[in-house]
Amino acid sequence: MRVCFKVSTLIRRAFTLPVSPSAVGCRAAQSRLFCSAPSSEEKPRPSMLRHLTSKIKATGPITVAEYMREVLTNPVTGYYVRNNMLGPDGDFITSPEISQIFGELIGVWILSEWMGAGQPKQLQLVELGPGKGSLASDVLRVFSQLRSVLGEASVSLHLVEVSPALSRIQAQTLTGNQSQEADTEDELVYRRGETAAGLPVNWYRRLDDVPAGFSIVLAHEFFDALPVHKFQRTPKGWREVLVDIDPEKPEQLRFVAAPAPTLASSTLVQAGERRSHVEVCAEGGVIIQQLARRITEDGGAALIADYGHDGTKTDTFRGFKGHQLHDVLSSPGSADLTADVDFSYLRRMAGGGVACLGPVNQRTFLRNMGIDSRMQVLLRNCSDASTRKQLISSYDVLTNPAKMGERFHFFSLLHPSRLEIPKRPEGLKLEKNPTPAPLPVAGFTELKFS
Ligand code: SAH
């Protein structure tokens, strides 16, 4: 099949990329999955706790979504705004930080979808929550390796990042010192720069601020960081879970159930819901709707990778600090907060205007993308014993079902035309041409590497 052949060719050509020593030297440590309970008492973070208790005293208990939003993204004291949390010395580690191979395979996926869309002249690569910028950097390395495939297409990078501190780290990774902050705070592009290869890079606070145009959007471990509402089934019906001050210990927070239905509990819990506890990420739903609208209007695709479920799990809200599980209500602002992504909700929010693929687990996706062949090439070209060991260990972390292989999933939004059955060439006899199938989407379909 034509596109099938092209994707596997892309993958083979990308495989000539050398191992980047810094990348293989395992950006690795533990992921958010392999964590033990906290061992020591941490120091409280008075400013965030004080901010939250004053808020609760003034307006009453707050929703878990509001708690999560304040703790993670408050512009002054928020966890993402103040910290560099990724990596061995941080609180958790993600797949792009574990191995360069991950980002390279995503780079090939982007190129294959750009080709599947008919190679538009303009390609906006958009990343939501780029962390340290490692994924975008690995993707761009593939783009420069396969520059001849991109031809005259104009490529630009658009990063949606709430944290000015992380945007500086991303700028360093992607542009060296070739970036500047905006002069005033009200500019939509709050930082702009250029990669060594001359590609423009712009930073935004919101997806809405990214210009319209054919875009491929990446969101890796982004949706799990967005605020969730939590609801509990009670004998009186669904009640929203709120965060309140513990009356016994005024320096501590506790969960309470709202005494009466709230707007959120009446609108966000589905009729006929059978679980007794539900988490709904309304903010994630809005972002999916924005992505779906963009894809319908301007073409393109979105690739979302995260841990999650298909509408089956209940209480997944948890904290991470120093690679260990952390009580979500204790010393707020000092630890990451996260909840599993409900892919069935994202699919519902995407609506009928786009095609949804997945979720498929990370092991399947990476194997479909050719991770095994990539590993073989890297190992064949690598004589250093410790680098070989690192390569094998990072491959294991990414694909082992007991590690990240089955916990993480890939989900995609595509323009509906992408999955249309191609028209049969006119004038050819029926019996020689079996019914054409839709062109396969890399990662979600097994490709043959002949
Ligand atoms: N994608 C990266 C980082 C994941 S951590 C990786 O996989 O390594 C989550 C990222 O999303 C961080 O960069 C954080 O600052 C950003 N983020 C969290 N909430 C956000 C929001 N509401 N808007 C934009 N960025 C956000």
Coordinates of C-alpha atoms and ligand atoms in Angstrom, one line a residue:
M1 CA 0.0 0.0 0.0
R2 CA 1.3 3.4 -1.0
V3 CA 1.2 5.3 2.3
C4 CA 2.1 2.2 4.2
F5 CA 5.3 1.9 2.2
K6 CA 6.0 5.6 2.7
V7 CA 5.7 5.4 6.5
S8 CA 8.0 2.4 6.8
T9 CA 10.4 4.2 4.5
L10 CA 10.3 7.2 6.7
I11 CA 11.0 5.1 9.7
R12 CA 13.9 3.3 8.0
R13 CA 15.4 6.7 7.0
A14 CA 14.9 8.1 10.5
F15 CA 16.8 5.1 11.9
T16 CA 20.0 6.3 10.5
L17 CA 20.0 9.0 13.2
P18 CA 22.9 8.6 15.7
V19 CA 22.4 8.1 19.4
S20 CA 22.6 11.4 21.2
P21 CA 24.8 10.7 24.2
S22 CA 22.9 13.1 26.5
A23 CA 19.6 11.5 25.5
V24 CA 20.6 7.9 25.9
G25 CA 22.6 8.6 29.1
C26 CA 19.1 8.0 30.3
R27 CA 17.4 11.2 31.0
A28 CA 16.0 8.4 33.1
A29 CA 14.9 7.7 36.6
Q30 CA 11.6 6.5 37.9
S31 CA 8.3 7.4 36.2
R32 CA 5.2 8.4 38.1
L33 CA 4.2 4.8 38.0
F34 CA 6.9 3.1 40.1
C35 CA 6.5 4.9 43.4
S36 CA 6.6 4.0 47.0
A37 CA 4.9 5.7 49.9
P38 CA 6.6 8.9 51.3
S39 CA 9.3 8.1 53.8
S40 CA 9.8 11.4 55.6
E41 CA 7.8 14.4 56.8
E42 CA 8.1 17.3 54.4
K43 CA 8.3 20.9 55.5
P44 CA 4.9 22.7 54.9
R45 CA 4.7 25.3 52.2
P46 CA 3.1 28.1 54.1
S47 CA 2.3 30.5 51.3
M48 CA 0.2 28.1 49.2
L49 CA -1.5 26.7 52.3
R50 CA -2.2 30.2 53.6
H51 CA -3.5 31.3 50.3
L52 CA -5.9 28.3 50.2
T53 CA -7.1 28.6 53.8
S54 CA -7.8 32.3 53.3
K55 CA -9.8 31.5 50.2
I56 CA -11.8 28.8 51.9
K57 CA -12.5 31.1 55.0
A58 CA -13.7 33.8 52.6
T59 CA -15.9 31.8 50.2
G60 CA -16.4 28.3 51.7
P61 CA -15.0 25.0 50.6
I62 CA -13.6 24.9 47.1
T63 CA -14.0 22.2 44.4
V64 CA -11.2 19.7 43.8
A65 CA -10.8 21.3 40.3
E66 CA -10.2 24.7 41.9
Y67 CA -7.8 23.2 44.4
M68 CA -5.8 21.5 41.7
R69 CA -5.8 24.6 39.5
E70 CA -4.5 26.8 42.3
V71 CA -1.9 24.3 43.5
L72 CA -0.5 23.6 40.1
T73 CA -0.9 26.8 38.1
N74 CA -1.3 29.7 40.5
P75 CA 0.8 32.4 38.7
V76 CA 2.8 33.1 41.9
T77 CA 3.0 30.0 44.0
G78 CA 1.8 27.2 41.6
Y79 CA 3.8 24.0 41.5
Y80 CA 4.4 24.1 37.7
V81 CA 5.2 27.8 37.8
R82 CA 7.9 27.5 40.5
N83 CA 9.5 24.1 39.9
N84 CA 11.6 22.2 37.5
M85 CA 9.9 18.9 38.4
L86 CA 11.0 16.6 35.6
G87 CA 13.9 14.2 35.7
P88 CA 16.0 12.2 38.2
D89 CA 16.3 15.2 40.6
G90 CA 12.7 16.2 40.3
D91 CA 9.4 14.6 41.2
F92 CA 8.7 12.4 38.2
I93 CA 10.1 11.3 34.8
T94 CA 8.3 11.0 31.5
S95 CA 8.8 8.9 28.3
P96 CA 10.5 11.7 26.3
E97 CA 13.0 12.1 29.2
I98 CA 13.7 8.3 29.3
S99 CA 14.8 7.9 25.7
Q100 CA 15.3 9.9 22.5
I101 CA 13.8 7.0 20.6
F102 CA 10.3 8.0 21.9
G103 CA 10.4 11.5 20.4
E104 CA 12.0 10.2 17.2
L105 CA 9.1 7.8 16.6
I106 CA 6.6 10.6 17.4
G107 CA 8.5 12.7 14.8
V108 CA 8.0 10.0 12.2
W109 CA 4.3 9.9 13.1
I110 CA 3.9 13.6 12.6
L111 CA 5.6 13.4 9.1
S112 CA 3.4 10.5 8.1
E113 CA 0.2 12.3 9.1
W114 CA 1.4 15.4 7.2
M115 CA 2.0 13.2 4.2
G116 CA -1.4 11.5 4.7
A117 CA -3.0 15.0 4.6
G118 CA -1.5 15.7 1.2
Q119 CA 1.7 17.5 2.3
P120 CA 0.2 21.0 3.0
K121 CA 2.6 23.9 2.4
Q122 CA 2.4 25.0 6.0
L123 CA 3.0 22.7 9.0
Q124 CA 2.5 24.1 12.5
L125 CA 3.8 21.7 15.2
V126 CA 1.9 22.6 18.4
E127 CA 2.8 21.0 21.7
L128 CA 0.7 21.4 24.9
G129 CA 2.7 21.4 28.1
P130 CA 6.2 20.7 26.6
G131 CA 8.0 20.1 30.0
K132 CA 11.7 20.5 29.3
G133 CA 11.3 20.6 25.5
S134 CA 12.9 17.2 25.0
L135 CA 10.0 15.7 22.9
A136 CA 9.9 18.7 20.6
S137 CA 13.7 18.6 20.3
D138 CA 13.8 14.9 19.3
V139 CA 10.9 15.6 16.8
L140 CA 12.8 18.5 15.2
R141 CA 16.0 16.3 14.9
V142 CA 13.9 13.8 12.8
F143 CA 12.6 16.8 10.8
S144 CA 16.1 17.9 10.0
Q145 CA 17.2 14.4 9.2
L146 CA 14.2 14.0 6.8
R147 CA 14.4 17.6 5.5
S148 CA 14.2 16.4 1.9
V149 CA 10.8 14.8 2.7
L150 CA 9.4 18.1 4.0
G151 CA 10.6 19.8 0.8
E152 CA 9.5 23.5 0.6
A153 CA 7.0 23.2 3.5
S154 CA 7.3 25.9 6.0
V155 CA 7.5 24.5 9.5
S156 CA 6.9 26.4 12.8
L157 CA 6.8 25.4 16.4
H158 CA 4.1 26.6 18.8
L159 CA 4.4 25.8 22.5
V160 CA 1.5 26.2 25.0
E161 CA 3.1 26.5 28.4
V162 CA 1.6 28.0 31.6
S163 CA 5.0 28.1 33.4
P164 CA 7.4 30.9 32.6
A165 CA 10.1 28.9 34.4
L166 CA 9.6 25.9 32.2
S167 CA 9.4 28.1 29.1
R168 CA 13.0 29.3 29.8
I169 CA 14.2 25.7 30.0
Q170 CA 12.4 24.8 26.8
A171 CA 13.9 27.9 25.1
Q172 CA 17.3 26.8 26.2
T173 CA 16.8 23.2 24.8
L174 CA 15.3 24.4 21.6
T175 CA 16.9 27.7 20.7
G176 CA 20.0 27.9 22.8
N177 CA 20.0 31.5 23.8
Q178 CA 18.1 32.6 20.7
S179 CA 14.8 33.6 22.3
Q180 CA 13.3 36.8 23.9
E181 CA 10.5 37.4 26.3
A182 CA 7.7 39.7 25.2
D183 CA 8.0 43.4 26.3
T184 CA 4.5 43.5 27.9
E185 CA 2.5 40.9 29.8
D186 CA -0.6 41.2 27.6
E187 CA 1.0 39.9 24.4
L188 CA -0.4 36.5 23.2
V189 CA 3.1 35.3 22.3
Y190 CA 5.0 35.7 25.6
R191 CA 8.3 34.4 24.3
R192 CA 9.6 33.9 20.8
G193 CA 12.8 32.5 19.3
E194 CA 14.4 30.5 16.6
T195 CA 16.0 27.0 16.5
A196 CA 19.5 26.5 15.2
A197 CA 18.0 25.4 11.9
G198 CA 16.0 28.7 11.7
L199 CA 12.5 27.4 12.6
P200 CA 10.4 30.0 14.4
V201 CA 9.3 29.0 18.0
N202 CA 6.5 30.9 19.8
W203 CA 5.2 30.4 23.3
Y204 CA 1.6 30.9 24.4
R205 CA -0.4 30.6 27.6
R206 CA -3.5 29.1 25.9
L207 CA -4.2 26.9 22.9
D208 CA -6.8 29.6 21.8
D209 CA -3.9 32.0 21.2
V210 CA -2.1 29.7 18.7
P211 CA -2.8 31.0 15.1
A212 CA -5.2 29.0 12.9
G213 CA -3.6 26.8 10.2
F214 CA -2.8 23.2 9.4
S215 CA -1.4 21.9 12.7
I216 CA -0.3 18.6 14.3
V217 CA -0.8 18.9 18.0
L218 CA 1.1 16.8 20.6
A219 CA 0.0 16.5 24.3
H220 CA 2.2 14.1 26.3
E221 CA 1.3 13.9 30.0
F222 CA -0.6 17.1 29.6
F223 CA -4.2 16.1 30.2
D224 CA -3.4 14.3 33.4
A225 CA -2.2 17.6 34.9
L226 CA -5.5 19.5 34.2
P227 CA -8.0 20.0 37.1
V228 CA -10.6 17.3 37.7
H229 CA -14.0 17.6 39.4
K230 CA -14.7 14.7 41.8
F231 CA -18.2 13.4 42.5
Q232 CA -19.4 10.8 45.1
R233 CA -22.6 8.8 44.9
T234 CA -24.5 9.2 48.2
P235 CA -27.9 8.0 49.4
K236 CA -29.2 11.5 48.4
G237 CA -27.7 11.4 44.9
W238 CA -24.5 12.6 43.4
R239 CA -22.5 15.1 45.5
E240 CA -19.4 17.1 44.5
V241 CA -16.3 16.4 46.6
L242 CA -14.9 19.7 48.0
V243 CA -11.8 20.7 49.9
D244 CA -12.3 22.3 53.3
I245 CA -10.2 23.3 56.4
D246 CA -10.1 20.5 59.0
P247 CA -12.0 22.0 62.0
E248 CA -9.8 19.9 64.4
K249 CA -6.5 21.0 62.8
P250 CA -6.7 24.5 61.2
E251 CA -3.4 24.0 59.4
Q252 CA -4.7 20.9 57.6
L253 CA -7.2 20.4 54.7
R254 CA -9.7 17.6 54.3
F255 CA -12.3 16.4 51.8
V256 CA -16.0 17.0 52.4
A257 CA -19.1 16.3 50.3
A258 CA -21.1 19.3 49.2
P259 CA -24.3 19.4 51.2
A260 CA -26.5 19.9 48.1
P261 CA -26.1 19.3 44.3
T262 CA -23.8 21.8 42.6
L263 CA -24.0 23.0 39.0
A264 CA -21.1 20.7 38.2
S265 CA -22.6 17.6 39.9
S266 CA -25.9 18.2 38.0
T267 CA -24.2 18.7 34.6
L268 CA -21.0 16.7 34.5
V269 CA -22.1 13.3 35.8
Q270 CA -23.7 11.3 33.0
A271 CA -27.2 10.0 33.3
G272 CA -27.0 6.2 34.0
E273 CA -23.5 6.4 35.5
R274 CA -22.9 3.1 37.3
R275 CA -19.7 3.9 39.3
S276 CA -19.9 5.3 42.8
H277 CA -17.1 7.8 42.4
V278 CA -16.3 9.8 39.2
E279 CA -13.7 12.3 38.1
V280 CA -14.4 14.6 35.2
C281 CA -11.8 16.9 33.6
A282 CA -14.1 19.6 32.2
E283 CA -11.1 21.8 31.3
G284 CA -9.7 18.8 29.2
G285 CA -13.1 18.6 27.6
V286 CA -13.0 22.2 26.5
I287 CA -9.4 21.8 25.1
I288 CA -10.6 18.7 23.1
Q289 CA -13.5 20.7 21.7
Q290 CA -11.1 23.4 20.6
L291 CA -8.8 20.9 19.0
A292 CA -11.7 19.2 17.2
R293 CA -12.8 22.6 15.8
R294 CA -9.4 23.5 14.6
I295 CA -8.9 20.1 12.9
T296 CA -12.3 20.3 11.2
E297 CA -11.7 23.9 10.0
D298 CA -7.9 23.9 9.1
G299 CA -7.0 20.2 8.9
G300 CA -4.4 18.4 10.9
A301 CA -4.3 15.9 13.8
A302 CA -3.8 15.7 17.5
L303 CA -1.8 12.9 19.3
I304 CA -2.5 12.6 23.0
A305 CA -0.4 10.2 25.1
D306 CA -1.1 9.7 28.8
Y307 CA -2.1 7.2 31.4
G308 CA -5.8 6.7 31.6
H309 CA -8.8 4.5 31.2
D310 CA -12.0 4.3 29.1
G311 CA -14.5 5.5 31.7
T312 CA -14.0 2.6 34.1
K313 CA -11.8 4.0 37.0
T314 CA -13.0 5.8 40.0
D315 CA -10.5 7.6 42.4
T316 CA -7.2 8.2 40.6
F317 CA -6.3 11.6 42.1
R318 CA -2.8 11.4 43.5
G319 CA 0.3 13.4 44.3
F320 CA 4.0 12.8 43.5
K321 CA 7.1 14.2 45.2
G322 CA 10.6 13.1 44.8
H323 CA 9.4 10.0 42.8
Q324 CA 7.2 8.9 45.7
L325 CA 3.4 9.0 46.2
H326 CA 2.4 12.1 48.2
D327 CA -0.8 12.9 50.0
V328 CA -2.7 15.3 47.7
L329 CA -3.8 17.6 50.6
S330 CA -0.5 17.8 52.4
S331 CA 1.9 20.8 51.9
P332 CA 0.1 21.9 48.7
G333 CA 2.3 23.3 46.0
S334 CA 5.3 21.1 47.0
A335 CA 4.2 18.1 44.9
D336 CA 2.8 17.3 41.5
L337 CA -1.0 16.5 41.4
T338 CA -2.4 14.2 38.7
A339 CA -5.5 12.2 37.7
D340 CA -5.9 9.5 35.1
V341 CA -7.3 10.7 31.8
D342 CA -10.8 9.4 30.9
F343 CA -10.4 8.8 27.2
S344 CA -14.1 7.9 26.8
Y345 CA -14.9 11.5 28.0
L346 CA -12.4 13.0 25.6
R347 CA -14.0 11.0 22.7
R348 CA -17.4 12.2 23.7
M349 CA -16.2 15.8 23.9
A350 CA -14.5 15.5 20.5
G351 CA -18.0 15.1 18.9
G352 CA -18.8 13.8 15.4
G353 CA -16.8 16.3 13.4
V354 CA -13.5 14.5 13.8
A355 CA -12.4 10.9 13.7
C356 CA -11.0 9.4 16.9
L357 CA -8.5 6.6 17.0
G358 CA -7.4 4.6 20.1
P359 CA -6.6 4.6 22.9
V360 CA -4.0 1.9 22.1
N361 CA -1.4 1.1 24.7
Q362 CA 2.1 2.5 24.5
R363 CA 3.8 -0.9 23.9
T364 CA 1.5 -1.5 20.8
F365 CA 1.9 2.0 19.5
L366 CA 5.7 2.1 19.8
R367 CA 6.0 -1.4 18.3
N368 CA 3.7 -0.4 15.4
M369 CA 6.0 2.6 14.9
G370 CA 9.0 0.4 14.6
I371 CA 10.7 0.7 18.0
D372 CA 12.2 -2.8 17.8
S373 CA 14.0 -2.1 14.5
R374 CA 15.2 1.2 15.8
M375 CA 16.7 -0.6 18.9
Q376 CA 18.4 -3.1 16.7
V377 CA 20.1 -0.4 14.6
L378 CA 21.2 1.6 17.7
L379 CA 22.5 -1.6 19.4
R380 CA 24.4 -2.7 16.3
N381 CA 26.1 0.7 16.1
C382 CA 26.9 0.9 19.8
S383 CA 30.0 -0.7 21.2
D384 CA 30.0 1.0 24.6
A385 CA 28.7 -1.5 27.2
S386 CA 27.2 1.0 29.5
T387 CA 25.3 2.8 26.7
R388 CA 24.0 -0.5 25.5
K389 CA 22.8 -1.3 29.0
Q390 CA 21.1 2.1 29.2
L391 CA 19.4 1.6 25.8
I392 CA 18.1 -1.8 26.7
S393 CA 16.9 -0.6 30.1
S394 CA 15.1 2.5 28.6
Y395 CA 13.4 0.3 25.9
D396 CA 12.2 -2.0 28.8
V397 CA 10.8 0.9 30.8
L398 CA 8.9 2.3 27.7
T399 CA 7.5 -1.0 26.5
N400 CA 7.3 -3.5 29.3
P401 CA 3.6 -4.1 30.2
A402 CA 4.5 -4.0 33.9
K403 CA 6.2 -0.6 33.5
M404 CA 5.0 2.1 31.0
G405 CA 4.0 -0.3 28.2
E406 CA 0.4 -0.9 29.2
R407 CA -0.4 2.0 31.6
F408 CA 0.2 4.7 29.0
H409 CA -2.1 5.1 26.0
F410 CA -2.1 6.9 22.6
F411 CA -5.3 8.5 21.4
S412 CA -5.7 10.6 18.2
L413 CA -8.1 13.1 16.7
L414 CA -8.0 13.2 12.9
H415 CA -9.7 15.1 10.1
P416 CA -12.5 12.7 8.9
S417 CA -11.1 12.8 5.4
R418 CA -8.0 11.0 6.7
L419 CA -9.9 7.8 7.1
E420 CA -12.0 8.0 4.0
I421 CA -11.8 5.1 1.5
P422 CA -9.8 6.3 -1.5
K423 CA -11.6 6.6 -4.8
R424 CA -11.1 3.6 -7.1
P425 CA -9.1 4.7 -10.2
E426 CA -11.5 5.0 -13.1
G427 CA -11.3 2.7 -16.1
L428 CA -9.8 -0.2 -14.2
K429 CA -11.5 -3.6 -14.1
L430 CA -13.2 -4.5 -10.8
E431 CA -11.8 -8.0 -10.4
K432 CA -8.2 -6.7 -10.6
N433 CA -8.8 -4.1 -7.9
P434 CA -10.2 -5.2 -4.6
T435 CA -12.1 -2.6 -2.6
P436 CA -9.5 0.0 -1.4
A437 CA -9.1 0.3 2.3
P438 CA -8.6 3.6 4.2
L439 CA -5.0 4.6 4.3
P440 CA -3.5 3.3 7.6
V441 CA -2.5 5.6 10.4
A442 CA 0.9 4.8 11.7
G443 CA 1.1 3.6 15.3
F444 CA -2.5 2.6 15.4
T445 CA -2.0 0.1 12.6
E446 CA 0.6 -2.6 12.3
L447 CA 3.0 -1.8 9.5
K448 CA 5.1 -4.3 7.7
F449 CA 8.9 -3.7 7.7
S450 CA 10.1 -5.6 4.8
Ligands
SAH1 N1 5.0 16.9 28.1 C1 6.1 16.9 29.1 C2 5.8 17.5 30.4 C3 4.6 16.9 31.2 S1 4.3 17.8 32.7 C4 6.7 15.5 29.2 O1 6.0 14.6 29.0 O2 7.8 15.4 29.6 C5 3.0 18.9 32.3 C6 3.3 20.1 31.5 O3 2.2 20.8 31.2 C7 4.3 21.0 32.1 O4 5.1 21.6 31.1 C8 3.3 22.1 32.7 O5 3.9 23.3 33.0 C9 2.3 22.2 31.6 N2 1.0 22.6 32.1 C10 0.3 22.1 33.1 N3 -1.0 22.7 33.1 C11 -1.0 23.5 32.1 C12 -2.0 24.4 31.6 N4 -3.2 24.5 32.2 N5 -1.8 25.1 30.4 C13 -0.5 25.0 29.8 N6 0.4 24.2 30.3 C14 0.2 23.5 31.4

